[in-house]
Amino acid sequence: MTETGPSSRAAPSSKTGPSSSRTAAPSKELERKRASETRKSAKLERHEDKRALRAHRRELRRSKDIAVFHGHHVVSGPDLQRVFTPVEDADNAVQFRHRLVHGVILTLLSAVVIAGVIFAVLLWRGAITLPSGQASAPAVRCCPAATFDYPANKDMHVNVYNSTRREGLAASVAAELKGRGFQVDTIANKVTNYTGSAVIVSGAAGQSAAFNLQRNLAGTDYVQDDRTDASVDVYLTGGFTVLVDAGIVDQTPGLLSCPHLSPSATPTAGISSTATTTTAP
């Protein structure tokens, strides 16, 4: 039988001695040298690049090319044209559609603005009237036959409307009526289809007040609506000139004047839808 002794059973041990440490030290020193050389070469390359860039700039500054100024390229007309001229390719169809849509939108906006200006001019001239929020009351088709006494001016509540294009007409007439003692509540612009000098409008309770005003405004027409108070509206129309002189106003009892209703009780044109204009009343 073969016996295995202590020398044969013992495994060879690996030992790190002085020779291995001497081997590791040169490898680290070599790596440091290589890193230093790499840094030096990179630094030299940067210096070379800087020298080349400075040399290139000097050449550009010394260049007599008109497209270069102090080392910078001068943008010329052809350059701009190349940049902004649309490229004629398949993608240009999208740009064309965008430009077409923008053109249509601008055209529609321009048309709306022009139409608005024309409408405003026609409205200001009175060729167009806007519908009011409330329907106007239907006019009475027959002229009241009662005889009215002349009431005191101080008891009259009057609204004065300018239905002409004469600026400030309602304000001036209202001032004269106030001077005669009338109580003027409203001064504004309104449009009426009636002609003549003026039209007087009131409810049944304001017929005597309307009679009073007809004596102060000669040649007027009377129209009754369905209001319940005693207020009176005075619409100054194109034929109006001046009030009757206060000293010669006829204060004797009499009838209301309804030229559009007399002698027959036929339908007449009522007060039209009102619209406020830009001129002073």
mmCIF file of C-alpha atoms in Angstrom:
data_model
loop_
_atom_site.group_PDB
_atom_site.id
_atom_site.type_symbol
_atom_site.label_atom_id
_atom_site.label_comp_id
_atom_site.label_asym_id
_atom_site.label_seq_id
_atom_site.Cartn_x
_atom_site.Cartn_y
_atom_site.Cartn_z
ATOM 1 C CA MET A 1 0.000 0.000 0.000
ATOM 2 C CA THR A 2 1.270 3.381 -0.934
ATOM 3 C CA GLU A 3 1.275 5.849 1.905
ATOM 4 C CA THR A 4 0.919 9.501 1.546
ATOM 5 C CA GLY A 5 3.167 11.485 3.817
ATOM 6 C CA PRO A 6 2.887 14.916 5.165
ATOM 7 C CA SER A 7 4.899 16.336 2.316
ATOM 8 C CA SER A 8 2.576 14.816 -0.266
ATOM 9 C CA ARG A 9 -0.662 15.795 1.519
ATOM 10 C CA ALA A 10 0.255 19.436 2.072
ATOM 11 C CA ALA A 11 -1.044 21.730 -0.746
ATOM 12 C CA PRO A 12 1.366 24.255 -2.157
ATOM 13 C CA SER A 13 0.661 27.640 -0.578
ATOM 14 C CA SER A 14 0.704 30.849 -2.580
ATOM 15 C CA LYS A 15 2.828 33.483 -0.956
ATOM 16 C CA THR A 16 3.121 37.173 -1.851
ATOM 17 C CA GLY A 17 6.627 38.201 -1.302
ATOM 18 C CA PRO A 18 8.790 41.211 -2.030
ATOM 19 C CA SER A 19 9.029 40.285 -5.719
ATOM 20 C CA SER A 20 5.240 40.685 -6.273
ATOM 21 C CA SER A 21 5.163 44.141 -4.637
ATOM 22 C CA ARG A 22 8.043 45.216 -6.848
ATOM 23 C CA THR A 23 6.015 44.095 -9.887
ATOM 24 C CA ALA A 24 2.883 46.101 -8.886
ATOM 25 C CA ALA A 25 4.750 49.333 -8.279
ATOM 26 C CA PRO A 26 6.119 49.690 -11.849
ATOM 27 C CA SER A 27 2.622 49.087 -13.319
ATOM 28 C CA LYS A 28 1.135 52.005 -11.330
ATOM 29 C CA GLU A 29 4.032 54.218 -12.284
ATOM 30 C CA LEU A 30 3.443 53.310 -15.932
ATOM 31 C CA GLU A 31 -0.221 54.202 -15.674
ATOM 32 C CA ARG A 32 0.633 57.597 -14.167
ATOM 33 C CA LYS A 33 3.073 58.280 -16.982
ATOM 34 C CA ARG A 34 0.523 57.312 -19.611
ATOM 35 C CA ALA A 35 -2.122 59.565 -18.013
ATOM 36 C CA SER A 36 0.332 62.461 -17.877
ATOM 37 C CA GLU A 37 1.240 61.956 -21.538
ATOM 38 C CA THR A 38 -2.462 61.851 -22.456
ATOM 39 C CA ARG A 39 -3.099 65.133 -20.651
ATOM 40 C CA LYS A 40 -0.102 66.744 -22.310
ATOM 41 C CA SER A 41 -1.208 65.578 -25.749
ATOM 42 C CA ALA A 42 -4.749 66.855 -25.140
ATOM 43 C CA LYS A 43 -3.369 70.195 -23.979
ATOM 44 C CA LEU A 44 -1.170 70.403 -27.052
ATOM 45 C CA GLU A 45 -4.189 69.641 -29.259
ATOM 46 C CA ARG A 46 -6.204 72.417 -27.610
ATOM 47 C CA HIS A 47 -3.348 74.854 -28.102
ATOM 48 C CA GLU A 48 -3.100 73.813 -31.730
ATOM 49 C CA ASP A 49 -6.861 74.282 -32.215
ATOM 50 C CA LYS A 50 -6.703 77.750 -30.662
ATOM 51 C CA ARG A 51 -3.755 78.728 -32.856
ATOM 52 C CA ALA A 52 -5.601 77.444 -35.919
ATOM 53 C CA LEU A 53 -8.758 79.361 -34.935
ATOM 54 C CA ARG A 54 -6.792 82.585 -34.373
ATOM 55 C CA ALA A 55 -5.052 82.120 -37.694
ATOM 56 C CA HIS A 56 -8.420 81.565 -39.420
ATOM 57 C CA ARG A 57 -9.854 84.703 -37.859
ATOM 58 C CA ARG A 58 -6.835 86.726 -38.932
ATOM 59 C CA GLU A 59 -7.329 85.465 -42.457
ATOM 60 C CA LEU A 60 -11.006 86.427 -42.345
ATOM 61 C CA ARG A 61 -10.230 89.919 -41.042
ATOM 62 C CA ARG A 62 -7.614 90.380 -43.727
ATOM 63 C CA SER A 63 -9.904 88.964 -46.390
ATOM 64 C CA LYS A 64 -11.219 91.382 -49.002
ATOM 65 C CA ASP A 65 -14.376 89.377 -49.514
ATOM 66 C CA ILE A 66 -17.346 91.789 -49.225
ATOM 67 C CA ALA A 67 -19.407 88.992 -47.686
ATOM 68 C CA VAL A 68 -17.123 88.985 -44.625
ATOM 69 C CA PHE A 69 -16.911 91.830 -42.111
ATOM 70 C CA HIS A 70 -14.506 91.563 -39.178
ATOM 71 C CA GLY A 71 -14.594 87.829 -39.379
ATOM 72 C CA HIS A 72 -18.380 87.576 -39.598
ATOM 73 C CA HIS A 73 -20.453 86.571 -42.588
ATOM 74 C CA VAL A 74 -22.629 89.349 -43.991
ATOM 75 C CA VAL A 75 -26.161 88.209 -44.834
ATOM 76 C CA SER A 76 -27.065 89.317 -48.352
ATOM 77 C CA GLY A 77 -30.314 89.565 -50.273
ATOM 78 C CA PRO A 78 -29.896 86.222 -52.031
ATOM 79 C CA ASP A 79 -29.254 84.579 -48.649
ATOM 80 C CA LEU A 80 -32.534 85.976 -47.293
ATOM 81 C CA GLN A 81 -34.359 84.942 -50.429
ATOM 82 C CA ARG A 82 -33.086 81.397 -50.106
ATOM 83 C CA VAL A 83 -34.259 81.285 -46.498
ATOM 84 C CA PHE A 84 -37.733 82.823 -46.925
ATOM 85 C CA THR A 85 -38.665 81.565 -50.376
ATOM 86 C CA PRO A 86 -40.949 78.553 -49.932
ATOM 87 C CA VAL A 87 -39.489 75.299 -51.127
ATOM 88 C CA GLU A 88 -41.347 73.810 -54.035
ATOM 89 C CA ASP A 89 -41.705 70.283 -52.815
ATOM 90 C CA ALA A 90 -44.382 67.910 -51.603
ATOM 91 C CA ASP A 91 -44.404 69.457 -48.121
ATOM 92 C CA ASN A 92 -45.259 72.861 -49.599
ATOM 93 C CA ALA A 93 -48.879 71.725 -50.020
ATOM 94 C CA VAL A 94 -49.362 72.001 -46.250
ATOM 95 C CA GLN A 95 -47.960 75.539 -46.250
ATOM 96 C CA PHE A 96 -50.245 76.419 -49.156
ATOM 97 C CA ARG A 97 -53.304 75.185 -47.267
ATOM 98 C CA HIS A 98 -52.289 77.212 -44.212
ATOM 99 C CA ARG A 99 -51.873 80.356 -46.293
ATOM 100 C CA LEU A 100 -55.217 79.687 -47.997
ATOM 101 C CA VAL A 101 -57.024 79.329 -44.657
ATOM 102 C CA HIS A 102 -55.410 82.504 -43.309
ATOM 103 C CA GLY A 103 -56.382 84.380 -46.463
ATOM 104 C CA VAL A 104 -60.001 83.240 -46.225
ATOM 105 C CA ILE A 105 -60.191 84.231 -42.550
ATOM 106 C CA LEU A 106 -58.725 87.687 -43.230
ATOM 107 C CA THR A 107 -61.143 88.194 -46.126
ATOM 108 C CA LEU A 108 -64.145 87.268 -43.960
ATOM 109 C CA LEU A 109 -62.995 89.561 -41.145
ATOM 110 C CA SER A 110 -62.538 92.430 -43.601
ATOM 111 C CA ALA A 111 -66.017 91.833 -44.998
ATOM 112 C CA VAL A 112 -67.530 91.834 -41.487
ATOM 113 C CA VAL A 113 -65.772 95.100 -40.618
ATOM 114 C CA ILE A 114 -66.913 96.774 -43.850
ATOM 115 C CA ALA A 115 -70.485 95.550 -43.346
ATOM 116 C CA GLY A 116 -70.441 96.866 -39.776
ATOM 117 C CA VAL A 117 -69.266 100.299 -40.918
ATOM 118 C CA ILE A 118 -71.955 100.466 -43.615
ATOM 119 C CA PHE A 119 -74.637 99.370 -41.146
ATOM 120 C CA ALA A 120 -73.514 101.988 -38.600
ATOM 121 C CA VAL A 121 -73.625 104.735 -41.261
ATOM 122 C CA LEU A 122 -77.124 103.708 -42.401
ATOM 123 C CA LEU A 123 -78.290 103.516 -38.792
ATOM 124 C CA TRP A 124 -76.893 106.961 -38.043
ATOM 125 C CA ARG A 125 -78.617 108.426 -41.119
ATOM 126 C CA GLY A 126 -81.928 106.872 -40.084
ATOM 127 C CA ALA A 127 -82.200 104.591 -43.118
ATOM 128 C CA ILE A 128 -82.329 101.597 -40.758
ATOM 129 C CA THR A 129 -84.151 101.347 -37.440
ATOM 130 C CA LEU A 130 -83.565 98.729 -34.784
ATOM 131 C CA PRO A 131 -86.468 96.839 -33.198
ATOM 132 C CA SER A 132 -87.098 97.806 -29.597
ATOM 133 C CA GLY A 133 -87.451 95.349 -26.765
ATOM 134 C CA GLN A 134 -91.157 96.159 -26.362
ATOM 135 C CA ALA A 135 -93.731 96.331 -29.111
ATOM 136 C CA SER A 136 -95.160 99.778 -29.638
ATOM 137 C CA ALA A 137 -98.726 100.269 -28.603
ATOM 138 C CA PRO A 138 -101.270 100.341 -31.396
ATOM 139 C CA ALA A 139 -102.598 103.799 -32.182
ATOM 140 C CA VAL A 140 -106.241 104.647 -31.611
ATOM 141 C CA ARG A 141 -108.019 104.684 -34.970
ATOM 142 C CA CYS A 142 -110.402 107.515 -34.244
ATOM 143 C CA CYS A 143 -109.764 111.015 -32.979
ATOM 144 C CA PRO A 144 -111.200 111.819 -29.516
ATOM 145 C CA ALA A 145 -114.316 113.965 -29.874
ATOM 146 C CA ALA A 146 -114.246 115.484 -26.374
ATOM 147 C CA THR A 147 -113.713 119.184 -25.778
ATOM 148 C CA PHE A 148 -110.786 119.883 -23.457
ATOM 149 C CA ASP A 149 -110.001 122.813 -21.230
ATOM 150 C CA TYR A 150 -106.467 124.212 -21.327
ATOM 151 C CA PRO A 151 -104.668 122.796 -18.212
ATOM 152 C CA ALA A 152 -101.831 124.555 -16.408
ATOM 153 C CA ASN A 153 -98.354 124.021 -17.834
ATOM 154 C CA LYS A 154 -96.883 123.155 -14.445
ATOM 155 C CA ASP A 155 -99.048 120.025 -14.262
ATOM 156 C CA MET A 156 -97.724 118.576 -17.534
ATOM 157 C CA HIS A 157 -95.118 115.745 -17.590
ATOM 158 C CA VAL A 158 -93.508 115.747 -21.033
ATOM 159 C CA ASN A 159 -90.981 113.509 -22.827
ATOM 160 C CA VAL A 160 -89.301 115.198 -25.796
ATOM 161 C CA TYR A 161 -87.841 113.064 -28.612
ATOM 162 C CA ASN A 162 -85.847 114.185 -31.630
ATOM 163 C CA SER A 163 -86.776 112.136 -34.713
ATOM 164 C CA THR A 164 -84.762 114.319 -37.105
ATOM 165 C CA ARG A 165 -81.061 114.611 -37.905
ATOM 166 C CA ARG A 166 -80.913 118.123 -36.461
ATOM 167 C CA GLU A 167 -78.513 117.813 -33.571
ATOM 168 C CA GLY A 168 -79.702 119.235 -30.261
ATOM 169 C CA LEU A 169 -83.297 119.859 -31.406
ATOM 170 C CA ALA A 170 -84.953 117.959 -28.548
ATOM 171 C CA ALA A 171 -82.718 119.626 -25.964
ATOM 172 C CA SER A 172 -83.508 123.134 -27.216
ATOM 173 C CA VAL A 173 -87.284 122.512 -27.361
ATOM 174 C CA ALA A 174 -87.192 120.913 -23.903
ATOM 175 C CA ALA A 175 -85.424 123.988 -22.556
ATOM 176 C CA GLU A 176 -88.177 126.238 -23.981
ATOM 177 C CA LEU A 177 -90.894 124.032 -22.497
ATOM 178 C CA LYS A 178 -89.187 124.148 -19.104
ATOM 179 C CA GLY A 179 -89.116 127.917 -19.408
ATOM 180 C CA ARG A 180 -92.889 127.836 -19.816
ATOM 181 C CA GLY A 181 -93.312 125.737 -16.681
ATOM 182 C CA PHE A 182 -93.612 122.243 -18.173
ATOM 183 C CA GLN A 183 -92.038 119.322 -16.306
ATOM 184 C CA VAL A 184 -89.707 117.609 -18.831
ATOM 185 C CA ASP A 185 -88.829 114.047 -17.794
ATOM 186 C CA THR A 186 -86.974 112.551 -20.781
ATOM 187 C CA ILE A 187 -84.916 114.042 -23.628
ATOM 188 C CA ALA A 188 -83.706 111.540 -26.231
ATOM 189 C CA ASN A 189 -83.651 110.521 -29.895
ATOM 190 C CA LYS A 190 -86.446 108.353 -31.338
ATOM 191 C CA VAL A 191 -87.685 107.671 -34.823
ATOM 192 C CA THR A 192 -91.298 108.027 -35.964
ATOM 193 C CA ASN A 193 -93.018 107.424 -39.296
ATOM 194 C CA TYR A 194 -95.141 110.528 -38.927
ATOM 195 C CA THR A 195 -94.443 113.710 -40.850
ATOM 196 C CA GLY A 196 -95.377 117.303 -40.219
ATOM 197 C CA SER A 197 -94.033 119.442 -37.414
ATOM 198 C CA ALA A 198 -94.517 117.020 -34.481
ATOM 199 C CA VAL A 199 -96.682 114.184 -33.212
ATOM 200 C CA ILE A 200 -98.144 114.140 -29.692
ATOM 201 C CA VAL A 201 -98.648 110.711 -28.072
ATOM 202 C CA SER A 202 -100.439 109.996 -24.786
ATOM 203 C CA GLY A 203 -102.839 107.624 -23.119
ATOM 204 C CA ALA A 204 -106.468 108.386 -22.344
ATOM 205 C CA ALA A 205 -105.447 110.047 -19.060
ATOM 206 C CA GLY A 206 -103.128 112.439 -20.857
ATOM 207 C CA GLN A 207 -105.476 113.774 -23.544
ATOM 208 C CA SER A 208 -105.925 117.171 -21.882
ATOM 209 C CA ALA A 209 -102.133 117.473 -21.547
ATOM 210 C CA ALA A 210 -101.787 116.571 -25.217
ATOM 211 C CA PHE A 211 -104.332 119.285 -26.042
ATOM 212 C CA ASN A 212 -102.187 121.773 -24.103
ATOM 213 C CA LEU A 213 -99.059 120.812 -26.048
ATOM 214 C CA GLN A 214 -100.855 121.008 -29.391
ATOM 215 C CA ARG A 215 -101.646 124.641 -28.591
ATOM 216 C CA ASN A 216 -97.913 125.262 -27.925
ATOM 217 C CA LEU A 217 -96.725 123.325 -31.023
ATOM 218 C CA ALA A 218 -98.724 124.324 -34.099
ATOM 219 C CA GLY A 219 -99.522 121.825 -36.842
ATOM 220 C CA THR A 220 -99.087 118.706 -34.738
ATOM 221 C CA ASP A 221 -100.872 115.362 -34.931
ATOM 222 C CA TYR A 222 -102.267 113.415 -31.971
ATOM 223 C CA VAL A 223 -101.962 109.634 -31.439
ATOM 224 C CA GLN A 224 -103.266 107.720 -28.433
ATOM 225 C CA ASP A 225 -101.591 104.597 -26.981
ATOM 226 C CA ASP A 226 -102.470 102.329 -24.076
ATOM 227 C CA ARG A 227 -100.415 103.931 -21.299
ATOM 228 C CA THR A 228 -102.253 104.522 -18.050
ATOM 229 C CA ASP A 229 -100.471 107.611 -16.726
ATOM 230 C CA ALA A 230 -100.938 111.230 -17.838
ATOM 231 C CA SER A 231 -97.488 111.646 -19.401
ATOM 232 C CA VAL A 232 -97.167 112.954 -22.952
ATOM 233 C CA ASP A 233 -94.544 112.205 -25.615
ATOM 234 C CA VAL A 234 -93.581 114.868 -28.148
ATOM 235 C CA TYR A 235 -91.879 113.584 -31.318
ATOM 236 C CA LEU A 236 -90.250 116.433 -33.217
ATOM 237 C CA THR A 237 -90.315 115.618 -36.932
ATOM 238 C CA GLY A 238 -88.793 117.153 -40.045
ATOM 239 C CA GLY A 239 -91.388 119.910 -40.427
ATOM 240 C CA PHE A 240 -90.852 121.416 -36.991
ATOM 241 C CA THR A 241 -89.638 125.015 -36.869
ATOM 242 C CA VAL A 242 -90.463 126.844 -33.610
ATOM 243 C CA LEU A 243 -92.908 126.768 -30.717
ATOM 244 C CA VAL A 244 -95.911 129.047 -30.766
ATOM 245 C CA ASP A 245 -95.026 132.311 -29.049
ATOM 246 C CA ALA A 246 -95.932 131.998 -25.373
ATOM 247 C CA GLY A 247 -97.822 135.297 -25.461
ATOM 248 C CA ILE A 248 -100.241 134.218 -28.177
ATOM 249 C CA VAL A 249 -100.921 130.592 -27.171
ATOM 250 C CA ASP A 250 -104.664 129.949 -27.480
ATOM 251 C CA GLN A 251 -105.880 128.772 -24.059
ATOM 252 C CA THR A 252 -109.580 128.513 -24.889
ATOM 253 C CA PRO A 253 -111.269 125.084 -24.762
ATOM 254 C CA GLY A 254 -111.066 123.006 -27.916
ATOM 255 C CA LEU A 255 -110.579 119.645 -29.609
ATOM 256 C CA LEU A 256 -107.494 117.551 -30.219
ATOM 257 C CA SER A 257 -106.083 117.770 -33.749
ATOM 258 C CA CYS A 258 -105.778 114.404 -35.537
ATOM 259 C CA PRO A 259 -105.121 115.149 -39.233
ATOM 260 C CA HIS A 260 -104.306 111.520 -40.009
ATOM 261 C CA LEU A 261 -107.572 110.307 -38.508
ATOM 262 C CA SER A 262 -109.967 112.967 -39.658
ATOM 263 C CA PRO A 263 -112.483 112.923 -41.170
ATOM 264 C CA SER A 264 -112.607 109.102 -41.370
ATOM 265 C CA ALA A 265 -111.353 106.626 -38.779
ATOM 266 C CA THR A 266 -108.841 104.820 -41.045
ATOM 267 C CA PRO A 267 -105.713 103.063 -39.739
ATOM 268 C CA THR A 268 -102.610 105.229 -39.655
ATOM 269 C CA ALA A 269 -98.934 104.518 -39.379
ATOM 270 C CA GLY A 270 -97.937 104.122 -35.740
ATOM 271 C CA ILE A 271 -94.802 105.080 -33.945
ATOM 272 C CA SER A 272 -92.007 102.976 -35.396
ATOM 273 C CA SER A 273 -89.515 100.944 -33.470
ATOM 274 C CA THR A 274 -87.136 103.342 -31.797
ATOM 275 C CA ALA A 275 -83.398 103.638 -32.181
ATOM 276 C CA THR A 276 -80.969 105.847 -30.370
ATOM 277 C CA THR A 277 -78.615 107.772 -32.655
ATOM 278 C CA THR A 278 -75.175 109.182 -31.963
ATOM 279 C CA THR A 279 -76.256 112.820 -32.240
ATOM 280 C CA ALA A 280 -77.373 114.901 -29.311
ATOM 281 C CA PRO A 281 -81.181 114.884 -28.788
#
